[in-house]
Amino acid sequence: MPELPDLTIYAENLDKKLAGKKVRSVSFHGRGRLNVAPDQLSSALTGAKIAAVKRTGKQVSFQADNGAVLRVHLMLTGGFVLAGADQLKGVEAPVVSIAFTDGCALAVSDPKGWATLTLNPQPEREAPDALDVSLEQLQQLCARKPKALIKALLLDQSLIGGIGNAYADEILWEARISPKSAAGKLPPEAVSALARAIPAVLEDAIAELRKRHTDMVSGEYREFLKVHRPGLKKSPTGAPVIKENVSSKQTYYTDEQRLYR
């Protein structure tokens, strides 16, 4: 599943490619989930220009100049495809396709059909974004969820937006905290280490993706990760990488990470 660094690069590249383009047509293909009728989606976007494309948590938001917003959650296997309008028929498992007046087009594809499209999402109290979460907010979250495993807390999108399985492991390794630690047992110095590790790991990953996969709008690239990488035997510091299920997630960590319980 794409996580915050992947989605940040998707949004940056889609904004570069699509901002200012006028929508000629919108087609919903019956896959995935849509919160309104297909003709309502079409009427909301057809004739409008794309004003901006931004990441929102683990979703990508397309903002139109008429005020409409289409928010896309790619779920596990979804992705974006940029192509010419005449090439859309070759897109596998399309969920929605948007053609523009200049002849280019955008499609959302998803082999599993789980991708979710939300037109004009209702305002709601959103969790702090992982890039913005503060030490104080982390302290409050650990106090609110004292029995939660710290990995599960990081993955809960209602608490912190944008972190998924792979980057939770990377963050916890960077902070040297075991993923099996209870959130309420973390001492102040461990919470402080976590507050430093979250933006450090995510911003480093964003920089790596910009450098390695400049034009990406789909896919997940993990070749630079330090522990969450199948086949990796040792961490950069030489500790053996342990792989096991934690909170029902395939988890990678080392015995360098302290267990608090």
Coordinates of C-alpha atoms in Angstrom, one line a residue:
M1 CA 0.0 0.0 0.0
P2 CA 1.4 3.5 -0.9
E3 CA 2.4 5.4 2.2
L4 CA 3.2 9.1 2.9
P5 CA 6.5 9.3 1.0
D6 CA 5.0 7.6 -2.1
L7 CA 1.8 9.7 -2.0
T8 CA 3.8 12.9 -1.6
I9 CA 5.7 12.2 -4.8
Y10 CA 2.6 11.1 -6.6
A11 CA 0.8 14.4 -5.7
E12 CA 3.8 16.5 -6.6
N13 CA 4.1 14.9 -10.1
L14 CA 0.4 14.9 -10.7
D15 CA 0.2 18.6 -9.8
K16 CA 3.1 19.4 -12.2
K17 CA 1.4 17.5 -15.0
L18 CA -2.3 18.4 -14.4
A19 CA -2.6 21.8 -12.8
G20 CA -4.3 24.2 -15.1
K21 CA -5.7 21.5 -17.4
K22 CA -9.5 21.6 -18.2
V23 CA -11.5 18.4 -17.7
R24 CA -13.3 17.3 -20.9
S25 CA -15.0 14.1 -19.5
V26 CA -15.1 11.8 -16.5
S27 CA -15.9 8.1 -16.7
F28 CA -16.5 5.9 -13.7
H29 CA -16.0 2.2 -14.7
G30 CA -17.9 0.5 -11.9
R31 CA -14.9 -0.7 -10.0
G32 CA -13.9 0.6 -6.6
R33 CA -16.1 2.7 -4.4
L34 CA -17.7 6.1 -5.1
N35 CA -19.7 8.1 -2.6
V36 CA -22.0 9.7 -5.2
A37 CA -23.7 8.7 -8.4
P38 CA -21.3 8.5 -11.4
D39 CA -23.2 11.3 -13.3
Q40 CA -22.8 13.6 -10.2
L41 CA -19.1 13.0 -10.3
S42 CA -19.0 13.8 -14.0
S43 CA -21.1 17.0 -13.7
A44 CA -19.0 18.3 -10.8
L45 CA -15.7 18.0 -12.7
T46 CA -16.4 18.4 -16.4
G47 CA -15.5 21.8 -17.6
A48 CA -13.5 22.7 -14.5
K49 CA -9.7 23.1 -14.4
I50 CA -7.5 21.3 -12.0
A51 CA -6.3 23.9 -9.5
A52 CA -4.0 21.7 -7.4
V53 CA -3.2 18.1 -6.5
K54 CA -2.2 17.5 -2.9
R55 CA -1.6 14.7 -0.5
T56 CA -4.0 14.4 2.5
G57 CA -2.9 11.8 4.9
K58 CA -2.8 8.5 2.9
Q59 CA -5.0 10.0 0.1
V60 CA -4.5 12.3 -2.9
S61 CA -6.9 15.3 -3.4
F62 CA -7.6 16.8 -6.7
Q63 CA -8.9 20.4 -6.3
A64 CA -10.8 22.0 -9.1
D65 CA -11.1 25.7 -9.8
N66 CA -14.9 25.5 -9.3
G67 CA -14.5 24.4 -5.7
A68 CA -15.0 20.7 -6.2
V69 CA -12.6 18.2 -4.6
L70 CA -12.1 14.6 -5.6
R71 CA -10.2 12.6 -2.9
V72 CA -8.7 9.3 -3.9
H73 CA -7.6 6.5 -1.5
L74 CA -5.6 3.9 -3.5
M75 CA -5.9 1.3 -0.8
L76 CA -3.7 -1.8 -1.3
T77 CA -3.2 -2.1 -5.0
G78 CA -4.4 1.1 -6.7
G79 CA -2.3 3.4 -8.7
F80 CA -2.5 6.4 -11.1
V81 CA -1.8 6.2 -14.8
L82 CA -1.0 9.2 -17.0
A83 CA -1.6 8.7 -20.7
G84 CA -3.1 10.1 -23.9
A85 CA -6.9 9.9 -24.0
D86 CA -6.6 7.5 -26.9
Q87 CA -4.5 5.1 -24.7
L88 CA -7.1 4.7 -21.9
K89 CA -8.5 1.5 -23.3
G90 CA -5.2 -0.1 -22.6
V91 CA -5.3 0.6 -18.9
E92 CA -5.9 -2.5 -16.8
A93 CA -8.6 -2.6 -14.1
P94 CA -9.7 1.1 -14.5
V95 CA -11.7 2.6 -11.7
V96 CA -12.1 6.1 -13.1
S97 CA -10.7 8.0 -16.0
I98 CA -10.5 11.7 -16.6
A99 CA -9.8 13.1 -20.0
F100 CA -8.6 16.7 -20.5
T101 CA -9.1 19.1 -23.4
D102 CA -5.4 19.0 -24.4
G103 CA -5.6 15.3 -25.2
C104 CA -4.0 13.9 -22.1
A105 CA -5.8 11.7 -19.5
L106 CA -5.5 10.4 -16.0
A107 CA -6.8 7.0 -14.8
V108 CA -7.0 5.4 -11.4
S109 CA -6.5 1.6 -11.7
D110 CA -6.9 -1.1 -9.1
P111 CA -6.8 -4.8 -9.8
K112 CA -8.6 -5.6 -6.5
G113 CA -11.2 -2.9 -7.0
W114 CA -10.8 -1.5 -3.5
A115 CA -9.8 2.1 -4.4
T116 CA -12.1 4.7 -2.9
L117 CA -13.2 7.9 -4.6
T118 CA -14.8 10.7 -2.5
L119 CA -16.3 13.7 -4.1
N120 CA -16.4 16.8 -1.8
P121 CA -15.5 15.0 1.4
Q122 CA -17.3 16.3 4.4
P123 CA -15.2 18.5 6.8
E124 CA -14.1 16.4 9.7
R125 CA -11.6 16.6 12.5
E126 CA -8.5 15.1 10.9
A127 CA -5.7 13.5 12.7
P128 CA -2.4 15.4 12.6
D129 CA -0.3 14.6 9.6
A130 CA 2.8 12.5 10.3
L131 CA 5.1 15.3 9.0
D132 CA 3.5 17.8 11.4
V133 CA 2.8 15.7 14.6
S134 CA 4.5 17.3 17.6
L135 CA 6.2 15.9 20.7
E136 CA 3.3 17.1 22.8
Q137 CA 0.7 15.4 20.5
L138 CA 2.7 12.1 20.7
Q139 CA 2.8 12.4 24.5
Q140 CA -1.0 12.9 24.5
L141 CA -1.6 9.9 22.2
C142 CA 0.5 7.6 24.3
A143 CA -1.4 8.7 27.4
R144 CA -4.7 8.2 25.6
K145 CA -3.8 4.7 24.3
P146 CA -1.5 3.4 27.0
K147 CA -2.2 -0.3 26.3
A148 CA -1.8 0.0 22.5
L149 CA 1.4 -1.4 21.0
I150 CA 3.4 1.5 19.7
K151 CA 3.4 0.1 16.1
A152 CA -0.4 -0.1 16.1
L153 CA -0.7 3.5 17.4
L154 CA 1.5 4.7 14.5
L155 CA -0.6 2.9 12.0
D156 CA -3.9 4.2 13.3
Q157 CA -5.0 6.8 10.7
S158 CA -7.5 8.3 13.1
L159 CA -4.5 9.3 15.4
I160 CA -1.7 10.1 12.9
G161 CA -2.2 10.5 9.2
G162 CA 0.1 8.9 6.6
I163 CA 2.2 6.2 8.2
G164 CA 1.8 2.6 7.0
N165 CA 3.4 -0.7 7.8
A166 CA 6.8 -0.2 6.1
Y167 CA 7.5 3.2 7.5
A168 CA 6.3 2.4 10.9
D169 CA 9.0 -0.2 11.1
E170 CA 11.6 2.3 9.8
I171 CA 10.6 4.9 12.3
L172 CA 10.7 2.6 15.2
W173 CA 14.1 1.3 14.2
E174 CA 15.4 4.8 13.9
A175 CA 14.0 5.6 17.4
R176 CA 15.3 2.3 18.7
I177 CA 11.9 1.3 20.1
S178 CA 10.6 -2.2 19.8
P179 CA 7.3 -2.4 17.8
K180 CA 5.9 -4.6 20.7
S181 CA 6.3 -1.8 23.3
A182 CA 3.2 -0.5 25.0
A183 CA 2.6 3.1 24.2
G184 CA 1.9 4.0 27.8
K185 CA 5.2 2.5 29.0
L186 CA 7.4 4.7 26.8
P187 CA 9.6 7.0 29.0
P188 CA 9.9 10.7 28.0
E189 CA 13.2 10.1 26.2
A190 CA 11.7 7.4 24.1
V191 CA 8.7 9.6 23.1
S192 CA 11.2 12.4 22.2
A193 CA 13.2 9.9 20.1
L194 CA 10.0 8.9 18.3
A195 CA 9.1 12.6 17.7
R196 CA 12.5 13.1 16.0
A197 CA 12.4 9.9 14.1
I198 CA 9.0 10.4 12.4
P199 CA 9.8 13.4 10.3
A200 CA 13.5 12.4 9.8
V201 CA 12.6 9.0 8.3
L202 CA 9.7 10.3 6.2
E203 CA 11.6 13.3 4.8
D204 CA 14.6 11.2 4.0
A205 CA 12.4 8.7 2.1
I206 CA 10.7 11.6 0.2
A207 CA 14.2 12.8 -0.8
E208 CA 15.3 9.3 -1.9
L209 CA 12.2 8.9 -4.0
R210 CA 12.6 12.3 -5.7
K211 CA 16.1 11.3 -6.6
R212 CA 15.6 7.6 -7.6
H213 CA 12.0 7.7 -9.1
T214 CA 11.6 11.2 -10.3
D215 CA 8.3 10.8 -12.3
M216 CA 6.5 8.1 -10.2
V217 CA 2.7 8.3 -10.0
S218 CA 2.2 4.7 -8.9
G219 CA 4.1 1.8 -7.3
E220 CA 6.1 1.4 -4.1
Y221 CA 9.9 1.6 -4.0
R222 CA 11.5 0.3 -0.9
E223 CA 15.1 -0.5 -2.0
F224 CA 16.6 2.1 0.3
L225 CA 14.8 1.1 3.5
K226 CA 17.0 0.1 6.5
V227 CA 15.0 -2.8 8.0
H228 CA 11.7 -3.3 6.3
R229 CA 13.0 -5.0 3.3
P230 CA 12.3 -8.7 2.4
G231 CA 15.6 -10.6 2.1
L232 CA 17.6 -8.1 4.2
K233 CA 19.6 -10.0 6.8
K234 CA 21.2 -7.1 8.8
S235 CA 20.4 -3.5 9.7
P236 CA 22.9 -0.8 8.7
T237 CA 24.5 -1.2 12.1
G238 CA 25.0 -5.0 11.7
A239 CA 22.2 -6.3 13.8
P240 CA 20.2 -9.3 12.5
V241 CA 16.8 -8.3 11.1
I242 CA 13.9 -10.1 12.9
K243 CA 10.7 -10.8 11.0
E244 CA 7.4 -11.6 12.7
N245 CA 3.7 -10.6 12.9
V246 CA 3.0 -7.7 15.3
S247 CA -0.5 -6.2 15.4
S248 CA -1.4 -8.6 12.5
K249 CA 1.3 -6.9 10.3
Q250 CA 4.5 -8.4 8.9
T251 CA 7.0 -6.5 11.0
Y252 CA 10.8 -6.1 10.6
Y253 CA 12.9 -5.0 13.6
T254 CA 16.1 -5.8 15.4
D255 CA 17.2 -6.5 19.0
E256 CA 18.7 -3.0 19.1
Q257 CA 15.2 -1.7 19.7
R258 CA 14.3 -1.5 23.4
L259 CA 11.1 -3.2 24.6
Y260 CA 9.0 -1.1 27.0
R261 CA 6.2 -3.0 28.8

